[in-house]
PDB file of C-alpha atoms and ligand atoms in Angstrom:
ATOM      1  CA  UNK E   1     -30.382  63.375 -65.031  1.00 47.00           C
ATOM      2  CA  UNK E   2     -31.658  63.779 -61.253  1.00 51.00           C
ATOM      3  CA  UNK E   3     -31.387  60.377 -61.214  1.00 52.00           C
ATOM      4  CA  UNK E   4     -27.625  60.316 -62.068  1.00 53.00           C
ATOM      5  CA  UNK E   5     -26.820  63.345 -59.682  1.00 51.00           C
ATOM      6  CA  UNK E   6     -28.431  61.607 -56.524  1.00 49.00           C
ATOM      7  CA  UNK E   7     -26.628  58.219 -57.598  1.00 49.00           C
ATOM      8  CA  UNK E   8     -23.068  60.113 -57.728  1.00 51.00           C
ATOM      9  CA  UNK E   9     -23.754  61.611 -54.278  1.00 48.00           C
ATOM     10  CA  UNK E  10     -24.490  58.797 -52.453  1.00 49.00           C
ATOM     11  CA  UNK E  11     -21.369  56.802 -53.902  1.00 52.00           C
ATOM     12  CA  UNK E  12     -19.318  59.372 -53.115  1.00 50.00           C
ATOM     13  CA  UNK E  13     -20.410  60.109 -49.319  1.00 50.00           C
ATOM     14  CA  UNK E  14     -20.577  56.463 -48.919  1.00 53.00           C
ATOM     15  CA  UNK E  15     -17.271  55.726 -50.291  1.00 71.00           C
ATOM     16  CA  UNK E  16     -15.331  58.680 -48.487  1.00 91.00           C
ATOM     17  CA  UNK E  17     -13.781  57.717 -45.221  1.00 96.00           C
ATOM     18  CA  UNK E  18     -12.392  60.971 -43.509  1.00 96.00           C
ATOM     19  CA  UNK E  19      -8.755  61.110 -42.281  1.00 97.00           C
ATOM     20  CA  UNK E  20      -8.269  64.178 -40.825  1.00 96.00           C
ATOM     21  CA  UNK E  21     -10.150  67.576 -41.376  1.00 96.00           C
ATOM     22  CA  UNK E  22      -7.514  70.023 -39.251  1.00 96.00           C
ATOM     23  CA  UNK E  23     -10.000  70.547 -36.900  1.00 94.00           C
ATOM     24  CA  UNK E  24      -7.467  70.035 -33.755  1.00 89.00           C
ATOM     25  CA  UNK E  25      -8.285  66.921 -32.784  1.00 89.00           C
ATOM     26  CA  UNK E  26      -4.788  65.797 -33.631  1.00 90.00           C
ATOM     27  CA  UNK E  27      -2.071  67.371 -33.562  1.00 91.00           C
ATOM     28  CA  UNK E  28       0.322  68.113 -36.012  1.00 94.00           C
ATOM     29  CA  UNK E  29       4.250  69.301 -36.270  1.00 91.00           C
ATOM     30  CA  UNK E  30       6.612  70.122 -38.752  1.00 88.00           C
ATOM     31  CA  UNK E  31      10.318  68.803 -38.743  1.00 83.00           C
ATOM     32  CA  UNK E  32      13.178  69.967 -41.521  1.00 76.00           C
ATOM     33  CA  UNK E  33      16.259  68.574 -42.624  1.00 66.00           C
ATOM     34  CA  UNK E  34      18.928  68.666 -39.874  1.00 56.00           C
ATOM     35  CA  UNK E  35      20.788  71.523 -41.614  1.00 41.00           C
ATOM     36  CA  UNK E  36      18.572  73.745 -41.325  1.00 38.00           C
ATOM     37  CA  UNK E  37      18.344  73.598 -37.541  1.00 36.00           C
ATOM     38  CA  UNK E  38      21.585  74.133 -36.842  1.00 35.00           C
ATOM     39  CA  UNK E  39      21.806  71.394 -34.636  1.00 33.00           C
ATOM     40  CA  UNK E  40      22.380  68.003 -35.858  1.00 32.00           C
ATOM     41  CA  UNK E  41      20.780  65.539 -35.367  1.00 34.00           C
ATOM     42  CA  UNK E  42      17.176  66.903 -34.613  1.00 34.00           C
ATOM     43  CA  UNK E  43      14.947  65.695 -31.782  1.00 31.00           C
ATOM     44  CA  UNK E  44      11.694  65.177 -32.252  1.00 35.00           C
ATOM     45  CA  UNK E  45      10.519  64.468 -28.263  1.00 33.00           C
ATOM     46  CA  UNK E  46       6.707  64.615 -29.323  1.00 36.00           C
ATOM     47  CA  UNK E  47       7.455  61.984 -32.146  1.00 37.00           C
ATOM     48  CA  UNK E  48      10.144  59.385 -31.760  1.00 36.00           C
ATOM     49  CA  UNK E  49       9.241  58.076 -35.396  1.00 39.00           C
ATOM     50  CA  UNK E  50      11.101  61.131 -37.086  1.00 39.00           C
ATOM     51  CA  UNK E  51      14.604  61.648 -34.969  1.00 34.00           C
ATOM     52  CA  UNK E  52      15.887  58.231 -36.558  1.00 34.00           C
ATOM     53  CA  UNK E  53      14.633  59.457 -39.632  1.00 35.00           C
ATOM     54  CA  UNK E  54      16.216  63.069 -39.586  1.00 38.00           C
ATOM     55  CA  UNK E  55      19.452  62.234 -37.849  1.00 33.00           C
ATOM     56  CA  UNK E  56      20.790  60.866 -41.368  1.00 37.00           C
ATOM     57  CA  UNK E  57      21.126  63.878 -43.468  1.00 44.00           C
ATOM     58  CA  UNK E  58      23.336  65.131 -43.849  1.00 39.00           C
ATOM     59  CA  UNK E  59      25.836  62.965 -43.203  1.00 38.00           C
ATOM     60  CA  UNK E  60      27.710  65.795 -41.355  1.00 33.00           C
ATOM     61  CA  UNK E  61      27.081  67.615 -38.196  1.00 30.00           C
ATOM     62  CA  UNK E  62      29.707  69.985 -39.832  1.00 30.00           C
ATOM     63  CA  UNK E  63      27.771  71.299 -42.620  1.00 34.00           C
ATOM     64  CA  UNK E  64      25.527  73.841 -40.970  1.00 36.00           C
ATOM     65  CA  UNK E  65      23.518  76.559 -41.965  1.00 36.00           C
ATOM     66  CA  UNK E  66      20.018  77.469 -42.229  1.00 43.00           C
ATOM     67  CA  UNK E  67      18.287  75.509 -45.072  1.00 72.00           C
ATOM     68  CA  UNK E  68      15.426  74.060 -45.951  1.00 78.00           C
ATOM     69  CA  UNK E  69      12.604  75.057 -43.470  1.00 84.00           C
ATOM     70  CA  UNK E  70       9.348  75.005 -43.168  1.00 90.00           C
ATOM     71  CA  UNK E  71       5.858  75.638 -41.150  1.00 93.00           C
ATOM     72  CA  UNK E  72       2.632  73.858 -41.000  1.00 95.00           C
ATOM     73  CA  UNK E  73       0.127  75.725 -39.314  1.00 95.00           C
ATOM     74  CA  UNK E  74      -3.796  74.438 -38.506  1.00 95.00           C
ATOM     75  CA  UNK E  75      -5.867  77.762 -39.004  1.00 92.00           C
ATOM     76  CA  UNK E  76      -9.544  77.598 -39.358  1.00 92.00           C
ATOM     77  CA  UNK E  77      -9.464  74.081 -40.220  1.00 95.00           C
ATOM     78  CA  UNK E  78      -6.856  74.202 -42.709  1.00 97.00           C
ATOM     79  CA  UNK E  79      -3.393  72.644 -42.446  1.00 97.00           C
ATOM     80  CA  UNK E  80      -1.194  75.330 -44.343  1.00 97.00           C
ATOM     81  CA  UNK E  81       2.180  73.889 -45.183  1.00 97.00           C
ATOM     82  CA  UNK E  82       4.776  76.963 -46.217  1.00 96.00           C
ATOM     83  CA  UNK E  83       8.756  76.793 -46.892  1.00 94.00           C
ATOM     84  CA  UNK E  84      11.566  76.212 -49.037  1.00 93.00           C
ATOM     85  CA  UNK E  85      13.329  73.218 -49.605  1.00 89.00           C
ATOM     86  CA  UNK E  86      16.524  74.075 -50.472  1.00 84.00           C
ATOM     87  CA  UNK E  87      19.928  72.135 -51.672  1.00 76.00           C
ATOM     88  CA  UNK E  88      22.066  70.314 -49.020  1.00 74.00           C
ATOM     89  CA  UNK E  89      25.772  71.083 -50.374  1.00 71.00           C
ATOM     90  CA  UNK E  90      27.233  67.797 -48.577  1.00 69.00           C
ATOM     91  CA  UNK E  91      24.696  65.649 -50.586  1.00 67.00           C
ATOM     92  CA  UNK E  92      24.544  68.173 -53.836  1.00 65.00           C
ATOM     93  CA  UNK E  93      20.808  67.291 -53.172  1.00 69.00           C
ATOM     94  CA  UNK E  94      17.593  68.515 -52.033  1.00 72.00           C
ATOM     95  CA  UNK E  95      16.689  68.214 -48.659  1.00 80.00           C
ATOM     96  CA  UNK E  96      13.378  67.964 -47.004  1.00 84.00           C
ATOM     97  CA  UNK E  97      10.474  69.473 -45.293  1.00 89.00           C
ATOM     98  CA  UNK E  98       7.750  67.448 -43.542  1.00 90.00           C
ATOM     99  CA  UNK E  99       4.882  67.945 -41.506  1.00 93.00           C
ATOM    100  CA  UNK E 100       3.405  64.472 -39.533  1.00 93.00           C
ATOM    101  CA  UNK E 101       0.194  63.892 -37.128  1.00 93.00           C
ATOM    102  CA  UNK E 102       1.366  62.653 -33.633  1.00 87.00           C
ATOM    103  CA  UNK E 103       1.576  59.103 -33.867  1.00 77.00           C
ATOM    104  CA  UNK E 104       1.175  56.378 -31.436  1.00 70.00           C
ATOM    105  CA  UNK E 105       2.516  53.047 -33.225  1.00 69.00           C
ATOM    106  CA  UNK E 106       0.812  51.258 -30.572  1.00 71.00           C
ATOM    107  CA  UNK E 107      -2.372  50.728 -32.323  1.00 77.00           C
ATOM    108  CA  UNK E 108      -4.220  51.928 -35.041  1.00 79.00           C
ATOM    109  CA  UNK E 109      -5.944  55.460 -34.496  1.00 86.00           C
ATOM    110  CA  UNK E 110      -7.730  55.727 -38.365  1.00 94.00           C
ATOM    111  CA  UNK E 111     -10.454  54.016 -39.695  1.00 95.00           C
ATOM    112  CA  UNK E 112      -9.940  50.852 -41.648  1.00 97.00           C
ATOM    113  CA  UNK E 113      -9.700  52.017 -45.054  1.00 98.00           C
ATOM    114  CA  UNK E 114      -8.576  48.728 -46.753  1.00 97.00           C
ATOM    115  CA  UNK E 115     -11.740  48.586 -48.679  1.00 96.00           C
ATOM    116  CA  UNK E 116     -10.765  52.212 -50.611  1.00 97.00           C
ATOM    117  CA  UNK E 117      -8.475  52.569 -53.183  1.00 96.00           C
ATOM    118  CA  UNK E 118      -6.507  55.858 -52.524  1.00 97.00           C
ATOM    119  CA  UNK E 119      -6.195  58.961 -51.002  1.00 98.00           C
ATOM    120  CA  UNK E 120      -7.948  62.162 -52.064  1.00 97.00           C
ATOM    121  CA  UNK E 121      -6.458  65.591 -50.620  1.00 97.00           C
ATOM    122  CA  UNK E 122      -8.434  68.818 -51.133  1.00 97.00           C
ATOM    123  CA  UNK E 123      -5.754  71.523 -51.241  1.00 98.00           C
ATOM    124  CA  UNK E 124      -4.892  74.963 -52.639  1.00 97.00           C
ATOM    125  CA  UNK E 125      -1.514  75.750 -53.502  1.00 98.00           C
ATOM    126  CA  UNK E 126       0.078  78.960 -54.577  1.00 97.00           C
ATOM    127  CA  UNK E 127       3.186  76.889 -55.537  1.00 97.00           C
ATOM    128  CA  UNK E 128       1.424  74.170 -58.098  1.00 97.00           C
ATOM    129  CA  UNK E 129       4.356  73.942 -59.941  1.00 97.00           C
ATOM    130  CA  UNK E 130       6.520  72.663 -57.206  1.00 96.00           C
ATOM    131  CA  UNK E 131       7.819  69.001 -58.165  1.00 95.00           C
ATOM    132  CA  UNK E 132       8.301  67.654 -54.452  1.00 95.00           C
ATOM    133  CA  UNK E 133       5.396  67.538 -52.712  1.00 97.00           C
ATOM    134  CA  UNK E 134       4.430  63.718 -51.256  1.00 97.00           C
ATOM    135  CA  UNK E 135       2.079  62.165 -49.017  1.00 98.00           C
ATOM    136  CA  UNK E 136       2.280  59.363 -46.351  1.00 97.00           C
ATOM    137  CA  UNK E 137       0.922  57.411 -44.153  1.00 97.00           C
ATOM    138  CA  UNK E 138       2.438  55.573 -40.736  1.00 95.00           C
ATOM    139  CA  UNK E 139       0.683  51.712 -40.166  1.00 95.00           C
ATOM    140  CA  UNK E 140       1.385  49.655 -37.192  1.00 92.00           C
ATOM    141  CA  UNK E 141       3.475  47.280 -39.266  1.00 92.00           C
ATOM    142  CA  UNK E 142       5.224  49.048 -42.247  1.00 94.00           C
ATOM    143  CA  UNK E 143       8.504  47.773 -43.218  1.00 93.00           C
ATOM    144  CA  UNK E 144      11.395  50.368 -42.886  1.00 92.00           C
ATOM    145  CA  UNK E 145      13.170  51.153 -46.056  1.00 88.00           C
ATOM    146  CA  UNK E 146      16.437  51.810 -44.307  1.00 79.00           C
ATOM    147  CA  UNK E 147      17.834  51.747 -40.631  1.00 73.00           C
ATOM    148  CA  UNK E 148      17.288  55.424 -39.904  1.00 69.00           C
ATOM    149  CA  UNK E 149      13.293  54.652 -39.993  1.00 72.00           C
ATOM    150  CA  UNK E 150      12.650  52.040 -37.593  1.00 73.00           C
ATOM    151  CA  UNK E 151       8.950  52.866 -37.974  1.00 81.00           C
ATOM    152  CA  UNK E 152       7.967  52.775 -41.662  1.00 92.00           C
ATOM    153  CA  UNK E 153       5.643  54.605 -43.680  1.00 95.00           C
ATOM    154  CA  UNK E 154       4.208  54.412 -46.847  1.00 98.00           C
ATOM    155  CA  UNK E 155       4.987  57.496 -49.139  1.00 97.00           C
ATOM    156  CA  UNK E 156       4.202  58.841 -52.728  1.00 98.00           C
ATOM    157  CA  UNK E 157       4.249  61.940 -54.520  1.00 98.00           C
ATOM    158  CA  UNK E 158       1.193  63.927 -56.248  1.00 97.00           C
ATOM    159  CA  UNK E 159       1.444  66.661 -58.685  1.00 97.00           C
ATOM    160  CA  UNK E 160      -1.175  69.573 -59.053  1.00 97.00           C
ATOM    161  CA  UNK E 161      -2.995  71.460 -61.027  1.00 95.00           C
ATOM    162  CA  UNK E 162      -1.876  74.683 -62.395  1.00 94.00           C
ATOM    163  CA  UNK E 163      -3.859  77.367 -60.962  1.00 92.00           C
ATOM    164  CA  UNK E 164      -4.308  78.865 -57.232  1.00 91.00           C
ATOM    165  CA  UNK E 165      -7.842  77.538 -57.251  1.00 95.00           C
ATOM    166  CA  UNK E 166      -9.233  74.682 -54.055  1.00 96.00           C
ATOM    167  CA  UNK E 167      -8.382  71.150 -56.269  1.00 96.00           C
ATOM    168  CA  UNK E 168      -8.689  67.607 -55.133  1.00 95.00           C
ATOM    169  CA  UNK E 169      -6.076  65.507 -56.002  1.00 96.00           C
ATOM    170  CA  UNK E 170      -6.403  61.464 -55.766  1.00 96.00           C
ATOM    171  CA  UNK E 171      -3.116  59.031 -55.242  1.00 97.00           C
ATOM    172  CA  UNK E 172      -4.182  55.520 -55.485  1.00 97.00           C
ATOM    173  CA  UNK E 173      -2.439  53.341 -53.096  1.00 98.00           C
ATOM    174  CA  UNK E 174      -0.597  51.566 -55.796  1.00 98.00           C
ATOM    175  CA  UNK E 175       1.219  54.478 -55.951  1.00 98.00           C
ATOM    176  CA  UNK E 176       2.686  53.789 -52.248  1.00 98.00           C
ATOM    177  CA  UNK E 177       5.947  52.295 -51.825  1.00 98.00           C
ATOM    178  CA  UNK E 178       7.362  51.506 -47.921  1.00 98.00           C
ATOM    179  CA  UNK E 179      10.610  51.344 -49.816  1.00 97.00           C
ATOM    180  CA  UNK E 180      11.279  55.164 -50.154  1.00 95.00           C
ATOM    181  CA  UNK E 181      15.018  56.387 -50.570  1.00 90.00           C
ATOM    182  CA  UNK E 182      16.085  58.446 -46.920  1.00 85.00           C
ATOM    183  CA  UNK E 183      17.833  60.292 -49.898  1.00 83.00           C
ATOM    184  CA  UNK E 184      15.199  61.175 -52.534  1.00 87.00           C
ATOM    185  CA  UNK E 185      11.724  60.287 -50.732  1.00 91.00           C
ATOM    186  CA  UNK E 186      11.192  58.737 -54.454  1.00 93.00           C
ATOM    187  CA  UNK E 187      10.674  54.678 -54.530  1.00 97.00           C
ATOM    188  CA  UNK E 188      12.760  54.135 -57.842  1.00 96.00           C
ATOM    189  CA  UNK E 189      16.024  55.920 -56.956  1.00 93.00           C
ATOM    190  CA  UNK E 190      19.371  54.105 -56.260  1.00 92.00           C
ATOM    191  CA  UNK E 191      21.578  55.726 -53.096  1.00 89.00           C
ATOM    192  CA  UNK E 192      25.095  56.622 -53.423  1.00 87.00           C
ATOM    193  CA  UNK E 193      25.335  53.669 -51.224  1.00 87.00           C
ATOM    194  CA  UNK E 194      24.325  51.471 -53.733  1.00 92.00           C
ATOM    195  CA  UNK E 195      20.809  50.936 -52.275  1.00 92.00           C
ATOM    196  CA  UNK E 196      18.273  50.210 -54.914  1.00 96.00           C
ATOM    197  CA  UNK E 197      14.491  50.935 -53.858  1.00 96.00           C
ATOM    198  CA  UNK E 198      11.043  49.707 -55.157  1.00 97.00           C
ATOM    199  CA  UNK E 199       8.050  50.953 -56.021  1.00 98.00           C
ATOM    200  CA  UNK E 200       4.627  49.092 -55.315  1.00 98.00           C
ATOM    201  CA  UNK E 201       3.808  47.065 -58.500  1.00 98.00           C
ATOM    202  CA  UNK E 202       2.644  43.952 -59.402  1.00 97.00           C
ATOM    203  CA  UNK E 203       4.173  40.094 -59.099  1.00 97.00           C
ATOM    204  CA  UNK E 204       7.088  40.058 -56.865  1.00 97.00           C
ATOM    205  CA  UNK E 205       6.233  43.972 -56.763  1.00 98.00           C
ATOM    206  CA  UNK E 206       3.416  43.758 -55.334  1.00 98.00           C
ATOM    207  CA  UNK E 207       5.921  43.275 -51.161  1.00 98.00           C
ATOM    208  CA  UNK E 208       6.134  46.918 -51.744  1.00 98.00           C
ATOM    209  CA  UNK E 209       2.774  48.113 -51.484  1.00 98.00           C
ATOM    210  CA  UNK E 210       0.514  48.772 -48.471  1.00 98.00           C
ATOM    211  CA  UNK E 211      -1.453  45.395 -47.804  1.00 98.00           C
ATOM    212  CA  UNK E 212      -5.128  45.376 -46.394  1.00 98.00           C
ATOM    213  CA  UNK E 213      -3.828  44.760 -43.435  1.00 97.00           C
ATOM    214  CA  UNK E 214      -1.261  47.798 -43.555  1.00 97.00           C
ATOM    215  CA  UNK E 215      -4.867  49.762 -44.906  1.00 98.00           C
ATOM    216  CA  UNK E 216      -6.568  48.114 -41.596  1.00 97.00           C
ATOM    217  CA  UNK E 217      -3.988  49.507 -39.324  1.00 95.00           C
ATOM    218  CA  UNK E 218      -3.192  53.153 -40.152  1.00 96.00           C
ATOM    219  CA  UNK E 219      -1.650  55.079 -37.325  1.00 94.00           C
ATOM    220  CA  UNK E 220      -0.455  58.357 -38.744  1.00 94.00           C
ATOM    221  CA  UNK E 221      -0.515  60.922 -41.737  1.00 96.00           C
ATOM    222  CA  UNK E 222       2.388  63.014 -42.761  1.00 96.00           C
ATOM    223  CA  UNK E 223       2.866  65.711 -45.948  1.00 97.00           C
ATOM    224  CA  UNK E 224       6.615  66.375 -47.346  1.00 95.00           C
ATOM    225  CA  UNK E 225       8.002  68.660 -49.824  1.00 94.00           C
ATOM    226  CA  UNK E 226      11.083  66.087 -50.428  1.00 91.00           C
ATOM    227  CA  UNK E 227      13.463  65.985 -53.250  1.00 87.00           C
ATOM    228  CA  UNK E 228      12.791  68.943 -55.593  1.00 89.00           C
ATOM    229  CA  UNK E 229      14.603  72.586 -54.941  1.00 90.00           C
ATOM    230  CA  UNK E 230      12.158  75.794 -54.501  1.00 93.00           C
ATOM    231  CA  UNK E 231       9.365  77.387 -52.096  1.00 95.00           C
ATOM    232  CA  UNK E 232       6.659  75.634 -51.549  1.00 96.00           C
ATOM    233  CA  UNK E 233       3.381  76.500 -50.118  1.00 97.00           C
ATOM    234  CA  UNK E 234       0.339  73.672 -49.399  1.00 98.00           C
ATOM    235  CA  UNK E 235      -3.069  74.503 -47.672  1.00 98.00           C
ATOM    236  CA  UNK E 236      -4.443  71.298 -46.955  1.00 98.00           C
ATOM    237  CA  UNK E 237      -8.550  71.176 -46.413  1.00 98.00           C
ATOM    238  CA  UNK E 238      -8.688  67.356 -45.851  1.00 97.00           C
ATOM    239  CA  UNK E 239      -7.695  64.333 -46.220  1.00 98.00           C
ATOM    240  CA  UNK E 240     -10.016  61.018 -46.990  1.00 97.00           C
ATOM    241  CA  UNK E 241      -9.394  57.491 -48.004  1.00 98.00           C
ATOM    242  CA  UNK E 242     -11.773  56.455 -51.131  1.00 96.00           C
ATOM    243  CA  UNK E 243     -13.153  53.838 -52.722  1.00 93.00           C
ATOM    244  CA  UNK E 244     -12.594  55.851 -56.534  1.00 87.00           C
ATOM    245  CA  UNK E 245     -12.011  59.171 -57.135  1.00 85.00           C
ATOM    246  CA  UNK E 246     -14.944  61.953 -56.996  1.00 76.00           C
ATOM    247  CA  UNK E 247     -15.971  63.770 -59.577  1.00 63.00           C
ATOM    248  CA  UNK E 248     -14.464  66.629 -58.671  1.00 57.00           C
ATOM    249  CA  UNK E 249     -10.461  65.554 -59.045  1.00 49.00           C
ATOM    250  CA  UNK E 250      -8.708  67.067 -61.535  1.00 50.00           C
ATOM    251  CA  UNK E 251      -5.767  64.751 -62.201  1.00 50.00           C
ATOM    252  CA  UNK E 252      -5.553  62.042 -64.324  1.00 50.00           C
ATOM    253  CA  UNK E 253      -5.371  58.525 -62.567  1.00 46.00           C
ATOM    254  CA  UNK E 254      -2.135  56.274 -63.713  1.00 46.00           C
ATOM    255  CA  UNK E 255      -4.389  52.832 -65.035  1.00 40.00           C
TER     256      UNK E 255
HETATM  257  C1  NAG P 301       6.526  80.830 -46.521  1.00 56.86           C
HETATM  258  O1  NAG P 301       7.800  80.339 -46.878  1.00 56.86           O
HETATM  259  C2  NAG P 301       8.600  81.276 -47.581  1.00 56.86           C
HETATM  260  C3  NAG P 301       9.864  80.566 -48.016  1.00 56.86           C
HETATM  261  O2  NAG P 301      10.568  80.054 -46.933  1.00 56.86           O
HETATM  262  C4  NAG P 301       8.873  82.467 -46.685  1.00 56.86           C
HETATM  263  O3  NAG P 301       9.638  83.420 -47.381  1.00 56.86           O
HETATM  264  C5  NAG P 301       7.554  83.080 -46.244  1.00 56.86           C
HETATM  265  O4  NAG P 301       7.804  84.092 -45.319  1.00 56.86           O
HETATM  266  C6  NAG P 301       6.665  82.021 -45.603  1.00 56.86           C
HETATM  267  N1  NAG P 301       5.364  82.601 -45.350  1.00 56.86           N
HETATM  268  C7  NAG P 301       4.728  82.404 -44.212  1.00 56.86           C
HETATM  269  C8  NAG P 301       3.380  83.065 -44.116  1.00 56.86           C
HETATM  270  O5  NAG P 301       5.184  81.747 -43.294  1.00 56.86           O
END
């Protein structure tokens, strides 16, 4: 039994490569769909990577009002993530809240995590029910899923646990997809352009998915509440890259 115990701590402190604790060494910032800044299209001066990004919904300046918004605060080494994503009436579809790390895209800022297997977020969430929360991550040479993102980023969504309660939630990297609708922030939608996107997967799937090298050369972290209509409210603890899930998480992993 001790035996076991001491065996299970060591894989999991060895295996755990730490991301970003919200401890102020970087610095975060929250951008919302353009609607709900009355101003369209949003600047972004401290990040370049997300004006190209928000400038494309909605498709018009016209349609203003006060939407979905959003905070992420870093209190006490926490990252607490609060809004409402609400619908855009010129798309009859939600819109989006994100919060992203200042990037560089000049080189790679993480550690090499290409030897792990996912990401594992310890969070607390008043809103566990909410259907639209995602994580991401920038790399040095992600492809772009459309031309509003010259920089690309890998995304994918994670569901909770019911329950208020501090849960850690693991989403392999299989379950990343550069090719992420600017529409849905979902990997398997079509666009009302006709656009069909891709998940990661494997065979001729398998172009979607972050590479080693993409793992080697990470450059950025981002949260979204994307795609799904309600509040939302995310206090994120930390976030680690590793080699299986601990013990501790609480959602099943897709085989
Ligand atoms: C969190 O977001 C909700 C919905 O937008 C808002 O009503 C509430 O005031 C926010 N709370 C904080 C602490 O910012």
């Amino acid at each position: 039994m001790y035996k076991l115990v001491l065996a299970t701590a060591l894989l999991s402190t060895a295996a755990a490569q730490t991301l970003e604790t919200f401890d102020g060494s970087r610095t975060w910032s929250e951008t919302n769909d353009p609607v709900s800044s009355g101003v369209a299209p949003v600047r972004h001066r401290r990040d370049p990577h997300r004006s190209p990004l928000t400038a494309h919904r909605p498709p018009s300046p016209q349609v203003m009002g006060g939407l979905s918004q959003a905070t992420f605060k870093i209190s006490q080494g926490t990252g607490v993530f609060n809004g409402t994503c609400k619908i855009v009436p010129s798309l009859q579809a939600p819109g989006f809240c994100s919060a992203q790390s200042e990037k560089t895209h000049l080189r790679a800022s993480y550690p090499d995590v290409s030897k792990s297997k996912g990401l594992e977020l310890v969070v607390r969430s008043t809103t566990p029910t909410f259907k639209g929360f995602k994580v991401a991550f920038a790399t040095k040479h992600a492809k772009s899923s459309s031309r509003y993102t010259p920089f690309g980023t890998f995304k994918a969504p994670f569901a909770l646990s019911s329950g208020a309660r501090e849960q850690t939630v693991f989403v392999p990297f299989t379950d990343f997809s550069w090719d992420w609708s600017p529409y849905t922030g979902e990997c398997d939608t079509k666009d009302p352009t006709g656009v069909q996107h891709h998940c990661c997967g494997e065979g001729d799937l398998e172009q979607y998915c972050p590479s080693s090298k993409d793992l080697a050369e990470l450059t950025g972290l981002e949260l979204w509440a994307e795609g799904a209509e309600g509040d939302f409210h995310l206090e994120v603890k930390s976030i680690a890259a590793v080699a299986a899930p601990t013990l501790r998480y609480n959602k099943k992993v897709d085989a």
